[in-house]
Amino acid sequence: MNNFFNYIDRPSPVHSLTGATKLTCLVLWTFAAMTTFDTRYLGFLIVLGIIAFAVSKIRFSDIRGTLLFTMGFMMLSAIMLFIFSPEHGVEIYGTRNVICDLPGKYALTKEQLFYQLNVILKYFASMPVVILFVSTTQPSEFAASLNRIGISYRIAYSVSIALRYIPDITKEYREISKANQARGIEMDSRKISLMSRLKNAAAIIFPLIMSSMDRIEIIANAMELRRFGEKPKRTWYSARPFRAGDYICMLLCACLLGITVILIKINGSRYYNPFV
Amino acid sequence: MDNESTAVVFEDFSFKYDAQSEPTLKNINLTVRRGEKIILAGPSGCGKSTLANCINGLVPFSYKGEMTGSVRIFGRQTSEMSIAELSRYVGTVLQDSDNQFIGLTVGEDISFAMENDCVDQDTMKARALNAAGEVGVADHILYSPQELSGGQKQRVSIAGVLVDEVPILLFDEPLANLDPATGKSAMVLIEKIRREKNAAVIIIEHRLEDALYCGADRIVLMNDGRITADLPPNEMLCSSYLNINRIREPLYITALKYAGVELKPEMKVSSVREIELCGEDKAKVVRWMESVPAPEKKPERETIVSLRNVSFTYATGKKALSDVSLDIKKGEMLSLVGKNGAGKSTLAKVICGFEDSTEGSILISGRDASEMSIKERAMHIGYVMQNPNSMLSKTMIADEVAWGLIARGMSKEQASKRSEEMLKVCGLYEYRNWPVGALSYGQKKRVTIASILVYDPEMIILDEPTAGQDLGHYTEIMEFLKDVNSRGVTILMITHDMHLMLEYCERSVVLLDGRIIADDKPENILTDRDIIEKAALKETSLYELAIKCGIDDAGGFVGTFINDDRRKRGHE
């Protein structure tokens, strides 16, 4: 991964929204999806997410890497969830329909399966907006967007600068590691034990930290010499004004969160319970 | 006394950093007026950067310390202002053009100061475009820093301070990271801005000859925290101050001195184009050329690295090397030159095995390199990174040198015995138990070279061994390398430094867009207009001196200079 932002420049209605809108929508949407456990509503959000994807002209091939990574992570967390709390579904839904017994204290229940299905649906419901945000927002708009939704511009800028220098630092790490390999400092995990590999990696990280400190000092000076932090506010070269589309999208996402709240009222809890 | 045209005044000024026991600046008296251009030179650690920081306010606002005496900017004490307020008078362009590039596009970076001033977007965009036009990057306004060359990034930084219409411009080593041709155009741009804005320009630079390309009003020399000389260039070049303060004088001046020409300020010595030489002086130069004996020819030696039609394409699809064939002989000292991005570093990485060539073959000591791992190749060819700090991981010097040997399975006793021998060879034995942090840059460089030489490789490759170094460190590093070379180790250096080519290399290989366009003696390359232009080199001032003196064989003249210079320095 070269950059946190995997911006794909392919004009679409989603691209034309301002970064601040997309960030607001991201927050509202994920809140809506993460709070509810209503299967029907999660299904609706997934369909809506896929529609948004189609509109954005992002292709499946563009995001395959990210998607596979998320799937892998999801599988892992599903297994961990089952290992650590195999009866969580039973606690939530109040019934216990055993499908089959497993070794030890474990048993596979319909409730647990349904609960874990909902968890996976939540990932699928929120993932599209996250991917959409990172692939349709210009990196330079990111700090401006954070600032616009009320985060101090000093913090917003620090975050965006940190993200931006990650690729530089990875590149430097690789170079140092190659030069050390040439000196006989082995970094290949197949050839040496984890312990000595960690020791060798630490030896690279020391000079890397030193050079990053120098870099930070230079950036800080360069910013201060151009009056960063002098005033409580600043304007943004890359900021764009809100248009009708921006307001509509934000309103729509606010409604999505509203629906979550209403569903909690109707269901009496965050969960939709088909077992009673 | 101060008046409207007096931009900067230091009066009996001294400064001591809180973290240090000795003052860094001692009793400085200096005046710079509007429209004046001064070059501030001095060896590393002489205090010139601190002096610049006193003008832009980083001292005392970011770096705390004790000040006595006064610094005034247009009559006002800097200590009573703030960095932000000072930045409206003083525009600073830092040496490191990568890290001072804050915005994510050219337009955004130029506008950074305006954003902080809450300028509205339309005005901002118009002013940014205007400033971009002034430095010649208007066509690149939407580009990201990765898409720009080093010279273009520097121009963006300059535009970023021009939007403030500052009356004082401060350049910290503007030539350090540029190839010679780009450096030349940077000096032209700085001169244009000085004239148009009537700005006071202060350039910190120890590459005097290049910095003087468009002339200067004064050269100010510093050493050990004091100003040791403050003279117009013509007078400075005729004085002995440069040699005393270890600043390299322009090559043509050295050549004229070797030829026995007496230099006087009224001869306009500060520019090789304008220098006035009488018939007698020219005759002296011609006689000198005839008197220097040609060096003995070295016998032909065996090839240790051989590249045949090597090509390399990065995973991104960018072709970095195409059809490179090169033979490197045992005991050679050669340089690899060319623009940034011409493929120099890639070629070095392909030879060392950090990258695998996509086509062609590489033979190392007669063996096919494709069958050798990075580690195996390293037994034959050592690689020294540009920044010694990236290669130093251990706290003690002796441990650092022994580290690689131990990692290769040698016993601790044997490794420390071998590394002690190496430290003796490298003149570092007395420092063996010192912490690495206590060493100077030149000494650190020697430690990194020692930690490679300890495997006894036939060849070492150095990436920019002297970049950003003053004459003292340059000489220390290069004389050390010459010594290593005389023990039979082949040395390949990637460099932008034409002095290095002329003074130490017997052969130079010029790369352009991944191809070798010349492979010859440095004197022939640096007098070949076509290659100079293509590879963004700069023609040596010796070439112009030769023409001025009516010598047709400019390559031969440069060769004469090299021979005589090596002889004379060898006897020092």
PDB file of C-alpha atoms in Angstrom, chain A residues 99-215:
ATOM      1  CA  ILE A  99     -27.869 -27.349  15.910  1.00  0.00           C
ATOM      2  CA  CYS A 100     -25.050 -29.639  16.955  1.00  0.00           C
ATOM      3  CA  ASP A 101     -22.686 -30.185  19.882  1.00  0.00           C
ATOM      4  CA  LEU A 102     -18.994 -29.451  19.504  1.00  0.00           C
ATOM      5  CA  PRO A 103     -16.031 -30.624  21.624  1.00  0.00           C
ATOM      6  CA  GLY A 104     -15.579 -29.065  25.075  1.00  0.00           C
ATOM      7  CA  LYS A 105     -18.018 -26.456  26.244  1.00  0.00           C
ATOM      8  CA  TYR A 106     -18.812 -25.447  22.660  1.00  0.00           C
ATOM      9  CA  ALA A 107     -22.098 -25.895  20.858  1.00  0.00           C
ATOM     10  CA  LEU A 108     -23.389 -24.423  17.641  1.00  0.00           C
ATOM     11  CA  THR A 109     -26.682 -22.619  18.222  1.00  0.00           C
ATOM     12  CA  LYS A 110     -29.059 -20.962  15.775  1.00  0.00           C
ATOM     13  CA  GLU A 111     -28.925 -17.812  17.929  1.00  0.00           C
ATOM     14  CA  GLN A 112     -25.143 -17.582  17.759  1.00  0.00           C
ATOM     15  CA  LEU A 113     -25.180 -18.136  13.994  1.00  0.00           C
ATOM     16  CA  PHE A 114     -27.798 -15.438  13.535  1.00  0.00           C
ATOM     17  CA  TYR A 115     -25.883 -13.040  15.772  1.00  0.00           C
ATOM     18  CA  GLN A 116     -22.642 -13.587  13.881  1.00  0.00           C
ATOM     19  CA  LEU A 117     -24.455 -13.216  10.564  1.00  0.00           C
ATOM     20  CA  ASN A 118     -25.608  -9.808  11.751  1.00  0.00           C
ATOM     21  CA  VAL A 119     -22.060  -8.840  12.709  1.00  0.00           C
ATOM     22  CA  ILE A 120     -20.839  -9.763   9.236  1.00  0.00           C
ATOM     23  CA  LEU A 121     -23.710  -7.837   7.669  1.00  0.00           C
ATOM     24  CA  LYS A 122     -22.650  -4.794   9.666  1.00  0.00           C
ATOM     25  CA  TYR A 123     -19.199  -4.970   8.131  1.00  0.00           C
ATOM     26  CA  PHE A 124     -20.709  -5.256   4.677  1.00  0.00           C
ATOM     27  CA  ALA A 125     -23.031  -2.351   5.374  1.00  0.00           C
ATOM     28  CA  SER A 126     -20.315   0.034   6.537  1.00  0.00           C
ATOM     29  CA  MET A 127     -17.379  -1.035   4.390  1.00  0.00           C
ATOM     30  CA  PRO A 128     -18.614   0.447   1.098  1.00  0.00           C
ATOM     31  CA  VAL A 129     -18.810   3.988   2.498  1.00  0.00           C
ATOM     32  CA  VAL A 130     -15.329   3.764   3.989  1.00  0.00           C
ATOM     33  CA  ILE A 131     -13.874   2.579   0.694  1.00  0.00           C
ATOM     34  CA  LEU A 132     -15.861   5.213  -1.170  1.00  0.00           C
ATOM     35  CA  PHE A 133     -14.522   7.910   1.113  1.00  0.00           C
ATOM     36  CA  VAL A 134     -10.858   6.993   0.679  1.00  0.00           C
ATOM     37  CA  SER A 135     -11.062   6.437  -3.048  1.00  0.00           C
ATOM     38  CA  THR A 136     -13.089   9.469  -4.035  1.00  0.00           C
ATOM     39  CA  THR A 137     -11.658  12.112  -1.703  1.00  0.00           C
ATOM     40  CA  GLN A 138      -8.581  14.006  -2.842  1.00  0.00           C
ATOM     41  CA  PRO A 139      -5.969  13.708  -0.105  1.00  0.00           C
ATOM     42  CA  SER A 140      -5.490  17.476  -0.094  1.00  0.00           C
ATOM     43  CA  GLU A 141      -9.161  17.926   0.727  1.00  0.00           C
ATOM     44  CA  PHE A 142      -8.952  15.639   3.728  1.00  0.00           C
ATOM     45  CA  ALA A 143      -7.524  18.143   6.220  1.00  0.00           C
ATOM     46  CA  ALA A 144      -9.927  20.788   4.992  1.00  0.00           C
ATOM     47  CA  SER A 145     -12.840  18.357   5.502  1.00  0.00           C
ATOM     48  CA  LEU A 146     -11.817  17.454   9.039  1.00  0.00           C
ATOM     49  CA  ASN A 147     -11.570  21.132   9.854  1.00  0.00           C
ATOM     50  CA  ARG A 148     -14.968  21.813   8.331  1.00  0.00           C
ATOM     51  CA  ILE A 149     -16.738  19.289  10.515  1.00  0.00           C
ATOM     52  CA  GLY A 150     -15.378  21.084  13.556  1.00  0.00           C
ATOM     53  CA  ILE A 151     -11.987  19.547  14.276  1.00  0.00           C
ATOM     54  CA  SER A 152      -9.265  22.103  15.069  1.00  0.00           C
ATOM     55  CA  TYR A 153      -7.220  22.860  11.954  1.00  0.00           C
ATOM     56  CA  ARG A 154      -4.012  22.171  13.835  1.00  0.00           C
ATOM     57  CA  ILE A 155      -5.096  18.602  14.549  1.00  0.00           C
ATOM     58  CA  ALA A 156      -6.594  18.173  11.075  1.00  0.00           C
ATOM     59  CA  TYR A 157      -3.315  19.214   9.466  1.00  0.00           C
ATOM     60  CA  SER A 158      -1.201  17.008  11.719  1.00  0.00           C
ATOM     61  CA  VAL A 159      -3.289  13.974  10.806  1.00  0.00           C
ATOM     62  CA  SER A 160      -3.061  14.677   7.111  1.00  0.00           C
ATOM     63  CA  ILE A 161       0.705  15.279   7.257  1.00  0.00           C
ATOM     64  CA  ALA A 162       1.261  12.099   9.218  1.00  0.00           C
ATOM     65  CA  LEU A 163      -0.696  10.100   6.617  1.00  0.00           C
ATOM     66  CA  ARG A 164       1.266  11.731   3.878  1.00  0.00           C
ATOM     67  CA  TYR A 165       4.720  10.894   5.198  1.00  0.00           C
ATOM     68  CA  ILE A 166       3.955   7.217   5.820  1.00  0.00           C
ATOM     69  CA  PRO A 167       4.960   6.226   2.243  1.00  0.00           C
ATOM     70  CA  ASP A 168       8.246   8.169   2.530  1.00  0.00           C
ATOM     71  CA  ILE A 169       9.078   6.451   5.763  1.00  0.00           C
ATOM     72  CA  THR A 170       8.244   2.985   4.409  1.00  0.00           C
ATOM     73  CA  LYS A 171      10.518   3.681   1.466  1.00  0.00           C
ATOM     74  CA  GLU A 172      13.336   4.685   3.763  1.00  0.00           C
ATOM     75  CA  TYR A 173      12.791   1.594   5.899  1.00  0.00           C
ATOM     76  CA  ARG A 174      13.108  -0.604   2.833  1.00  0.00           C
ATOM     77  CA  GLU A 175      16.322   1.078   1.752  1.00  0.00           C
ATOM     78  CA  ILE A 176      17.945   0.792   5.146  1.00  0.00           C
ATOM     79  CA  SER A 177      16.865  -2.807   5.401  1.00  0.00           C
ATOM     80  CA  LYS A 178      18.389  -3.633   2.002  1.00  0.00           C
ATOM     81  CA  ALA A 179      21.681  -1.970   2.878  1.00  0.00           C
ATOM     82  CA  ASN A 180      21.788  -3.893   6.149  1.00  0.00           C
ATOM     83  CA  GLN A 181      20.954  -7.158   4.412  1.00  0.00           C
ATOM     84  CA  ALA A 182      23.969  -6.561   2.230  1.00  0.00           C
ATOM     85  CA  ARG A 183      26.050  -6.354   5.399  1.00  0.00           C
ATOM     86  CA  GLY A 184      24.764  -9.766   6.361  1.00  0.00           C
ATOM     87  CA  ILE A 185      21.992  -8.678   8.681  1.00  0.00           C
ATOM     88  CA  GLU A 186      19.337 -11.212   7.717  1.00  0.00           C
ATOM     89  CA  MET A 187      15.730 -10.045   7.587  1.00  0.00           C
ATOM     90  CA  ASP A 188      14.183 -13.028   5.835  1.00  0.00           C
ATOM     91  CA  SER A 189      11.735 -14.718   8.200  1.00  0.00           C
ATOM     92  CA  ARG A 190      12.331 -18.113   6.619  1.00  0.00           C
ATOM     93  CA  LYS A 191      15.991 -18.101   7.501  1.00  0.00           C
ATOM     94  CA  ILE A 192      16.132 -16.824  11.054  1.00  0.00           C
ATOM     95  CA  SER A 193      14.185 -17.039  14.274  1.00  0.00           C
ATOM     96  CA  LEU A 194      11.511 -14.524  15.136  1.00  0.00           C
ATOM     97  CA  MET A 195      13.600 -13.257  18.045  1.00  0.00           C
ATOM     98  CA  SER A 196      16.694 -12.365  16.016  1.00  0.00           C
ATOM     99  CA  ARG A 197      14.505 -10.976  13.276  1.00  0.00           C
ATOM    100  CA  LEU A 198      12.906  -8.616  15.767  1.00  0.00           C
ATOM    101  CA  LYS A 199      16.349  -7.667  17.063  1.00  0.00           C
ATOM    102  CA  ASN A 200      17.553  -6.893  13.553  1.00  0.00           C
ATOM    103  CA  ALA A 201      14.415  -4.910  12.770  1.00  0.00           C
ATOM    104  CA  ALA A 202      14.937  -2.871  15.937  1.00  0.00           C
ATOM    105  CA  ALA A 203      18.426  -2.006  14.736  1.00  0.00           C
ATOM    106  CA  ILE A 204      16.911  -0.507  11.593  1.00  0.00           C
ATOM    107  CA  ILE A 205      14.197   1.321  13.431  1.00  0.00           C
ATOM    108  CA  PHE A 206      16.656   3.258  15.567  1.00  0.00           C
ATOM    109  CA  PRO A 207      18.215   5.216  12.676  1.00  0.00           C
ATOM    110  CA  LEU A 208      14.745   5.499  11.151  1.00  0.00           C
ATOM    111  CA  ILE A 209      13.369   7.207  14.246  1.00  0.00           C
ATOM    112  CA  MET A 210      16.317   9.584  14.301  1.00  0.00           C
ATOM    113  CA  SER A 211      15.763  10.583  10.684  1.00  0.00           C
ATOM    114  CA  SER A 212      12.017  10.961  11.238  1.00  0.00           C
ATOM    115  CA  MET A 213      12.693  13.308  14.140  1.00  0.00           C
ATOM    116  CA  ASP A 214      14.886  15.445  11.882  1.00  0.00           C
ATOM    117  CA  ARG A 215      12.148  15.441   9.271  1.00  0.00           C
TER     118      ARG A 215
END
